[in-house]
Amino acid sequence: MADDLLQLSTPVIAILRAPTASRFAEVTAVLHESGITAVEFTLTSDGALDALRDCAGFDHPIGVGTVRTADDANRAVDAGAAYLITPIVSDDVIEQGLRLGVPVISGAFTPTEIHRAWSAGSTMIKVFPASVGGPDYLRAIRAPLPDIPLVPTGGVALQDAKAYMDAGATALGIGSPLIGDACTGGDLDALRERVALLREELS
């Protein structure tokens, strides 16, 4: 699974966050059909783990985000999470992911945090919130840390996707700019159109 995350055909992790996860399975199916195979269900969405269980037969594995504790990690993996994503550097989550054989994408921002999370065993590092520094900040980080796979996340606009990739991103974490209102009853055809625009931007 770690290798799969590092070699996504469309280098995007789509982030699903909503008051409830009642439409997560439907939105994920649209994303998969449209070419985005990496999807994150956030624990802050009510019913996220139940929605993950409902997706057990999907062709592509799904990750769980906003994982902050070892207990969060255990619950997520028990529900079928193929990878764990944190908003912070959590040694407990990284260690539990290693024990369970599940990749962890740790959230970090400064070079020190990024290096520490990588050294502790994270598979990739979520540079969060990416919009604070933008592509120029990512490029500056990549210079001294060229071996660490970075995933800018948080405020990544669709029109900035190529700039982040050109700055050295391995993949991008994108939530509302891509998902829009799809998880709360919005038009799924509009979601398909946004995915097509993003893939064109990255081509």
PDB file of C-alpha atoms in Angstrom:
ATOM      1  CA  MET A   1       0.000   0.000   0.000  1.00  0.00           C
ATOM      2  CA  ALA A   2       2.883   2.387   0.690  1.00  0.00           C
ATOM      3  CA  ASP A   3       4.152   1.934  -2.866  1.00  0.00           C
ATOM      4  CA  ASP A   4       0.625   2.501  -4.212  1.00  0.00           C
ATOM      5  CA  LEU A   5       0.423   5.817  -2.378  1.00  0.00           C
ATOM      6  CA  LEU A   6       3.750   6.909  -3.796  1.00  0.00           C
ATOM      7  CA  GLN A   7       2.769   6.022  -7.374  1.00  0.00           C
ATOM      8  CA  LEU A   8      -0.778   7.316  -7.838  1.00  0.00           C
ATOM      9  CA  SER A   9      -1.824   7.668 -11.485  1.00  0.00           C
ATOM     10  CA  THR A  10      -3.553  10.905 -10.481  1.00  0.00           C
ATOM     11  CA  PRO A  11      -1.393  12.280  -7.635  1.00  0.00           C
ATOM     12  CA  VAL A  12      -4.297  13.456  -5.490  1.00  0.00           C
ATOM     13  CA  ILE A  13      -5.772  12.350  -2.176  1.00  0.00           C
ATOM     14  CA  ALA A  14      -9.389  13.549  -2.150  1.00  0.00           C
ATOM     15  CA  ILE A  15     -10.473  14.576   1.353  1.00  0.00           C
ATOM     16  CA  LEU A  16     -14.089  13.951   2.344  1.00  0.00           C
ATOM     17  CA  ARG A  17     -15.209  16.048   5.302  1.00  0.00           C
ATOM     18  CA  ALA A  18     -18.847  16.835   6.091  1.00  0.00           C
ATOM     19  CA  PRO A  19     -21.201  16.991   9.080  1.00  0.00           C
ATOM     20  CA  THR A  20     -22.224  13.409   8.274  1.00  0.00           C
ATOM     21  CA  ALA A  21     -20.670  10.725   6.099  1.00  0.00           C
ATOM     22  CA  SER A  22     -23.994   9.559   4.661  1.00  0.00           C
ATOM     23  CA  ARG A  23     -22.928  10.311   1.089  1.00  0.00           C
ATOM     24  CA  PHE A  24     -19.253   9.341   1.333  1.00  0.00           C
ATOM     25  CA  ALA A  25     -19.683   5.989  -0.423  1.00  0.00           C
ATOM     26  CA  GLU A  26     -21.512   7.575  -3.364  1.00  0.00           C
ATOM     27  CA  VAL A  27     -18.966  10.385  -3.696  1.00  0.00           C
ATOM     28  CA  THR A  28     -16.067   7.926  -3.464  1.00  0.00           C
ATOM     29  CA  ALA A  29     -17.548   5.824  -6.267  1.00  0.00           C
ATOM     30  CA  VAL A  30     -17.697   8.926  -8.484  1.00  0.00           C
ATOM     31  CA  LEU A  31     -14.096   9.843  -7.625  1.00  0.00           C
ATOM     32  CA  HIS A  32     -12.877   6.334  -8.424  1.00  0.00           C
ATOM     33  CA  GLU A  33     -14.793   6.267 -11.712  1.00  0.00           C
ATOM     34  CA  SER A  34     -13.307   9.669 -12.592  1.00  0.00           C
ATOM     35  CA  GLY A  35      -9.708   8.616 -11.998  1.00  0.00           C
ATOM     36  CA  ILE A  36      -8.955   9.626  -8.402  1.00  0.00           C
ATOM     37  CA  THR A  37      -8.185   6.430  -6.522  1.00  0.00           C
ATOM     38  CA  ALA A  38      -6.905   7.793  -3.189  1.00  0.00           C
ATOM     39  CA  VAL A  39      -9.664   9.020  -0.875  1.00  0.00           C
ATOM     40  CA  GLU A  40      -9.622  10.032   2.789  1.00  0.00           C
ATOM     41  CA  PHE A  41     -12.628   9.804   5.134  1.00  0.00           C
ATOM     42  CA  THR A  42     -12.146  12.226   8.043  1.00  0.00           C
ATOM     43  CA  LEU A  43     -12.963  11.114  11.570  1.00  0.00           C
ATOM     44  CA  THR A  44     -14.562  14.492  12.281  1.00  0.00           C
ATOM     45  CA  SER A  45     -17.410  13.467   9.945  1.00  0.00           C
ATOM     46  CA  ASP A  46     -20.173  11.699  11.854  1.00  0.00           C
ATOM     47  CA  GLY A  47     -20.416   8.075  10.739  1.00  0.00           C
ATOM     48  CA  ALA A  48     -17.118   8.070   8.833  1.00  0.00           C
ATOM     49  CA  LEU A  49     -16.095   4.597   9.985  1.00  0.00           C
ATOM     50  CA  ASP A  50     -19.526   3.139   9.229  1.00  0.00           C
ATOM     51  CA  ALA A  51     -19.258   4.641   5.744  1.00  0.00           C
ATOM     52  CA  LEU A  52     -15.834   3.056   5.385  1.00  0.00           C
ATOM     53  CA  ARG A  53     -17.268  -0.353   6.254  1.00  0.00           C
ATOM     54  CA  ASP A  54     -19.920   0.180   3.585  1.00  0.00           C
ATOM     55  CA  CYS A  55     -17.089   0.611   1.041  1.00  0.00           C
ATOM     56  CA  ALA A  56     -15.436  -2.712   1.826  1.00  0.00           C
ATOM     57  CA  GLY A  57     -16.044  -4.035  -1.687  1.00  0.00           C
ATOM     58  CA  PHE A  58     -14.626  -1.033  -3.534  1.00  0.00           C
ATOM     59  CA  ASP A  59     -11.767  -1.613  -5.978  1.00  0.00           C
ATOM     60  CA  HIS A  60      -9.442   0.952  -4.366  1.00  0.00           C
ATOM     61  CA  PRO A  61      -8.468   1.111  -0.686  1.00  0.00           C
ATOM     62  CA  ILE A  62      -9.598   4.088   1.375  1.00  0.00           C
ATOM     63  CA  GLY A  63      -7.730   5.946   4.123  1.00  0.00           C
ATOM     64  CA  VAL A  64      -8.902   7.643   7.299  1.00  0.00           C
ATOM     65  CA  GLY A  65      -7.887  11.164   8.236  1.00  0.00           C
ATOM     66  CA  THR A  66      -7.834  13.374  11.334  1.00  0.00           C
ATOM     67  CA  VAL A  67      -6.303  10.435  13.192  1.00  0.00           C
ATOM     68  CA  ARG A  68      -4.750  11.827  16.369  1.00  0.00           C
ATOM     69  CA  THR A  69      -4.359   8.934  18.805  1.00  0.00           C
ATOM     70  CA  ALA A  70      -3.453   5.251  18.844  1.00  0.00           C
ATOM     71  CA  ASP A  71      -7.098   4.495  19.645  1.00  0.00           C
ATOM     72  CA  ASP A  72      -8.180   6.455  16.552  1.00  0.00           C
ATOM     73  CA  ALA A  73      -5.705   4.384  14.542  1.00  0.00           C
ATOM     74  CA  ASN A  74      -7.035   1.115  15.918  1.00  0.00           C
ATOM     75  CA  ARG A  75     -10.668   2.021  15.232  1.00  0.00           C
ATOM     76  CA  ALA A  76      -9.836   3.172  11.714  1.00  0.00           C
ATOM     77  CA  VAL A  77      -7.908   0.029  10.807  1.00  0.00           C
ATOM     78  CA  ASP A  78     -10.586  -2.192  12.345  1.00  0.00           C
ATOM     79  CA  ALA A  79     -13.095  -0.462  10.045  1.00  0.00           C
ATOM     80  CA  GLY A  80     -10.922  -1.135   7.007  1.00  0.00           C
ATOM     81  CA  ALA A  81      -8.608   1.880   6.663  1.00  0.00           C
ATOM     82  CA  ALA A  82      -5.751   1.150   4.275  1.00  0.00           C
ATOM     83  CA  TYR A  83      -3.731   4.147   5.462  1.00  0.00           C
ATOM     84  CA  LEU A  84      -3.889   6.762   8.218  1.00  0.00           C
ATOM     85  CA  ILE A  85      -3.552  10.527   7.885  1.00  0.00           C
ATOM     86  CA  THR A  86      -2.891  12.883  10.769  1.00  0.00           C
ATOM     87  CA  PRO A  87      -3.110  16.674  11.112  1.00  0.00           C
ATOM     88  CA  ILE A  88      -0.131  16.600  13.494  1.00  0.00           C
ATOM     89  CA  VAL A  89       3.050  14.696  14.253  1.00  0.00           C
ATOM     90  CA  SER A  90       1.756  11.969  16.563  1.00  0.00           C
ATOM     91  CA  ASP A  91       4.363   9.446  17.653  1.00  0.00           C
ATOM     92  CA  ASP A  92       1.558   7.232  18.984  1.00  0.00           C
ATOM     93  CA  VAL A  93      -0.175   7.082  15.596  1.00  0.00           C
ATOM     94  CA  ILE A  94       3.068   6.485  13.705  1.00  0.00           C
ATOM     95  CA  GLU A  95       4.086   3.703  16.079  1.00  0.00           C
ATOM     96  CA  GLN A  96       0.648   2.086  15.937  1.00  0.00           C
ATOM     97  CA  GLY A  97       0.618   2.298  12.148  1.00  0.00           C
ATOM     98  CA  LEU A  98       3.982   0.534  12.052  1.00  0.00           C
ATOM     99  CA  ARG A  99       2.690  -2.163  14.415  1.00  0.00           C
ATOM    100  CA  LEU A 100      -0.393  -2.696  12.276  1.00  0.00           C
ATOM    101  CA  GLY A 101       1.483  -2.541   8.979  1.00  0.00           C
ATOM    102  CA  VAL A 102      -0.539   0.449   7.781  1.00  0.00           C
ATOM    103  CA  PRO A 103       1.109   3.490   6.125  1.00  0.00           C
ATOM    104  CA  VAL A 104       0.874   6.790   7.997  1.00  0.00           C
ATOM    105  CA  ILE A 105       0.853  10.194   6.344  1.00  0.00           C
ATOM    106  CA  SER A 106       1.761  12.603   9.129  1.00  0.00           C
ATOM    107  CA  GLY A 107       0.794  16.258   9.163  1.00  0.00           C
ATOM    108  CA  ALA A 108       3.695  18.650   9.700  1.00  0.00           C
ATOM    109  CA  PHE A 109       4.730  22.139   8.641  1.00  0.00           C
ATOM    110  CA  THR A 110       8.227  23.147   9.680  1.00  0.00           C
ATOM    111  CA  PRO A 111      11.394  21.419   8.424  1.00  0.00           C
ATOM    112  CA  THR A 112      12.006  20.109  11.948  1.00  0.00           C
ATOM    113  CA  GLU A 113       8.512  18.603  12.192  1.00  0.00           C
ATOM    114  CA  ILE A 114       8.765  17.131   8.706  1.00  0.00           C
ATOM    115  CA  HIS A 115      12.132  15.527   9.413  1.00  0.00           C
ATOM    116  CA  ARG A 116      10.962  14.161  12.779  1.00  0.00           C
ATOM    117  CA  ALA A 117       7.819  12.595  11.314  1.00  0.00           C
ATOM    118  CA  TRP A 118       9.804  11.038   8.464  1.00  0.00           C
ATOM    119  CA  SER A 119      12.491   9.695  10.795  1.00  0.00           C
ATOM    120  CA  ALA A 120       9.800   8.178  13.041  1.00  0.00           C
ATOM    121  CA  GLY A 121       8.485   6.074  10.161  1.00  0.00           C
ATOM    122  CA  SER A 122       5.858   8.073   8.266  1.00  0.00           C
ATOM    123  CA  THR A 123       5.367   6.985   4.648  1.00  0.00           C
ATOM    124  CA  MET A 124       4.684  10.526   3.421  1.00  0.00           C
ATOM    125  CA  ILE A 125       4.403  13.935   5.057  1.00  0.00           C
ATOM    126  CA  LYS A 126       1.312  16.090   4.727  1.00  0.00           C
ATOM    127  CA  VAL A 127       2.550  19.685   4.607  1.00  0.00           C
ATOM    128  CA  PHE A 128      -0.305  21.381   6.439  1.00  0.00           C
ATOM    129  CA  PRO A 129      -1.657  23.998   6.072  1.00  0.00           C
ATOM    130  CA  ALA A 130      -0.022  24.321   2.658  1.00  0.00           C
ATOM    131  CA  SER A 131      -1.744  27.577   1.709  1.00  0.00           C
ATOM    132  CA  VAL A 132       0.202  29.458   4.395  1.00  0.00           C
ATOM    133  CA  GLY A 133       3.402  29.159   2.372  1.00  0.00           C
ATOM    134  CA  GLY A 134       2.182  28.051  -1.035  1.00  0.00           C
ATOM    135  CA  PRO A 135       4.343  26.436  -3.727  1.00  0.00           C
ATOM    136  CA  ASP A 136       7.323  28.667  -2.922  1.00  0.00           C
ATOM    137  CA  TYR A 137       7.428  27.344   0.652  1.00  0.00           C
ATOM    138  CA  LEU A 138       7.219  23.754  -0.596  1.00  0.00           C
ATOM    139  CA  ARG A 139      10.091  24.385  -3.011  1.00  0.00           C
ATOM    140  CA  ALA A 140      12.186  25.845  -0.185  1.00  0.00           C
ATOM    141  CA  ILE A 141      11.523  22.761   1.975  1.00  0.00           C
ATOM    142  CA  ARG A 142      12.360  20.366  -0.831  1.00  0.00           C
ATOM    143  CA  ALA A 143      15.833  21.850  -1.292  1.00  0.00           C
ATOM    144  CA  PRO A 144      17.312  20.492   1.985  1.00  0.00           C
ATOM    145  CA  LEU A 145      14.897  17.537   2.283  1.00  0.00           C
ATOM    146  CA  PRO A 146      14.745  16.139  -1.262  1.00  0.00           C
ATOM    147  CA  ASP A 147      14.225  12.519  -0.197  1.00  0.00           C
ATOM    148  CA  ILE A 148      11.019  13.077   1.801  1.00  0.00           C
ATOM    149  CA  PRO A 149       7.702  12.638  -0.088  1.00  0.00           C
ATOM    150  CA  LEU A 150       5.605  15.750   0.580  1.00  0.00           C
ATOM    151  CA  VAL A 151       1.843  16.102   0.198  1.00  0.00           C
ATOM    152  CA  PRO A 152       0.718  19.741   0.404  1.00  0.00           C
ATOM    153  CA  THR A 153      -2.741  19.869   1.975  1.00  0.00           C
ATOM    154  CA  GLY A 154      -5.035  22.612   3.176  1.00  0.00           C
ATOM    155  CA  GLY A 155      -6.223  25.364   0.863  1.00  0.00           C
ATOM    156  CA  VAL A 156      -4.755  23.843  -2.301  1.00  0.00           C
ATOM    157  CA  ALA A 157      -6.797  25.403  -5.116  1.00  0.00           C
ATOM    158  CA  LEU A 158      -7.356  23.451  -8.325  1.00  0.00           C
ATOM    159  CA  GLN A 159      -5.620  26.123 -10.383  1.00  0.00           C
ATOM    160  CA  ASP A 160      -2.533  25.871  -8.143  1.00  0.00           C
ATOM    161  CA  ALA A 161      -2.189  22.093  -8.427  1.00  0.00           C
ATOM    162  CA  LYS A 162       0.449  22.130 -11.163  1.00  0.00           C
ATOM    163  CA  ALA A 163       2.474  24.788  -9.346  1.00  0.00           C
ATOM    164  CA  TYR A 164       2.640  22.575  -6.248  1.00  0.00           C
ATOM    165  CA  MET A 165       3.658  19.548  -8.306  1.00  0.00           C
ATOM    166  CA  ASP A 166       6.300  21.601 -10.122  1.00  0.00           C
ATOM    167  CA  ALA A 167       7.595  22.715  -6.713  1.00  0.00           C
ATOM    168  CA  GLY A 168       8.265  19.084  -5.764  1.00  0.00           C
ATOM    169  CA  ALA A 169       5.057  17.644  -4.330  1.00  0.00           C
ATOM    170  CA  THR A 170       4.664  13.873  -4.512  1.00  0.00           C
ATOM    171  CA  ALA A 171       0.882  14.217  -4.330  1.00  0.00           C
ATOM    172  CA  LEU A 172      -1.735  16.748  -3.251  1.00  0.00           C
ATOM    173  CA  GLY A 173      -4.365  16.562  -0.539  1.00  0.00           C
ATOM    174  CA  ILE A 174      -7.452  18.432  -1.757  1.00  0.00           C
ATOM    175  CA  GLY A 175     -10.769  18.783   0.030  1.00  0.00           C
ATOM    176  CA  SER A 176     -13.410  21.425  -0.564  1.00  0.00           C
ATOM    177  CA  PRO A 177     -11.908  22.982  -3.742  1.00  0.00           C
ATOM    178  CA  LEU A 178     -12.414  19.576  -5.382  1.00  0.00           C
ATOM    179  CA  ILE A 179     -15.309  18.020  -3.469  1.00  0.00           C
ATOM    180  CA  GLY A 180     -17.421  21.168  -3.162  1.00  0.00           C
ATOM    181  CA  ASP A 181     -20.880  20.333  -1.842  1.00  0.00           C
ATOM    182  CA  ALA A 182     -20.936  16.784  -3.204  1.00  0.00           C
ATOM    183  CA  CYS A 183     -20.932  15.243   0.297  1.00  0.00           C
ATOM    184  CA  THR A 184     -23.944  17.306   1.373  1.00  0.00           C
ATOM    185  CA  GLY A 185     -26.269  16.665  -1.531  1.00  0.00           C
ATOM    186  CA  GLY A 186     -24.523  18.609  -4.290  1.00  0.00           C
ATOM    187  CA  ASP A 187     -24.429  17.766  -7.975  1.00  0.00           C
ATOM    188  CA  LEU A 188     -22.226  14.745  -8.663  1.00  0.00           C
ATOM    189  CA  ASP A 189     -21.873  15.697 -12.311  1.00  0.00           C
ATOM    190  CA  ALA A 190     -20.306  18.971 -11.138  1.00  0.00           C
ATOM    191  CA  LEU A 191     -17.876  16.874  -9.091  1.00  0.00           C
ATOM    192  CA  ARG A 192     -16.986  14.895 -12.200  1.00  0.00           C
ATOM    193  CA  GLU A 193     -16.325  18.152 -14.026  1.00  0.00           C
ATOM    194  CA  ARG A 194     -14.022  19.403 -11.255  1.00  0.00           C
ATOM    195  CA  VAL A 195     -12.086  16.132 -11.323  1.00  0.00           C
ATOM    196  CA  ALA A 196     -11.700  16.447 -15.092  1.00  0.00           C
ATOM    197  CA  LEU A 197     -10.443  20.031 -14.714  1.00  0.00           C
ATOM    198  CA  LEU A 198      -7.951  18.961 -12.041  1.00  0.00           C
ATOM    199  CA  ARG A 199      -6.646  16.064 -14.101  1.00  0.00           C
ATOM    200  CA  GLU A 200      -6.254  18.362 -17.085  1.00  0.00           C
ATOM    201  CA  GLU A 201      -4.357  20.852 -14.906  1.00  0.00           C
ATOM    202  CA  LEU A 202      -1.999  18.070 -13.839  1.00  0.00           C
ATOM    203  CA  SER A 203      -1.506  16.517 -17.270  1.00  0.00           C
TER     204      SER A 203
END
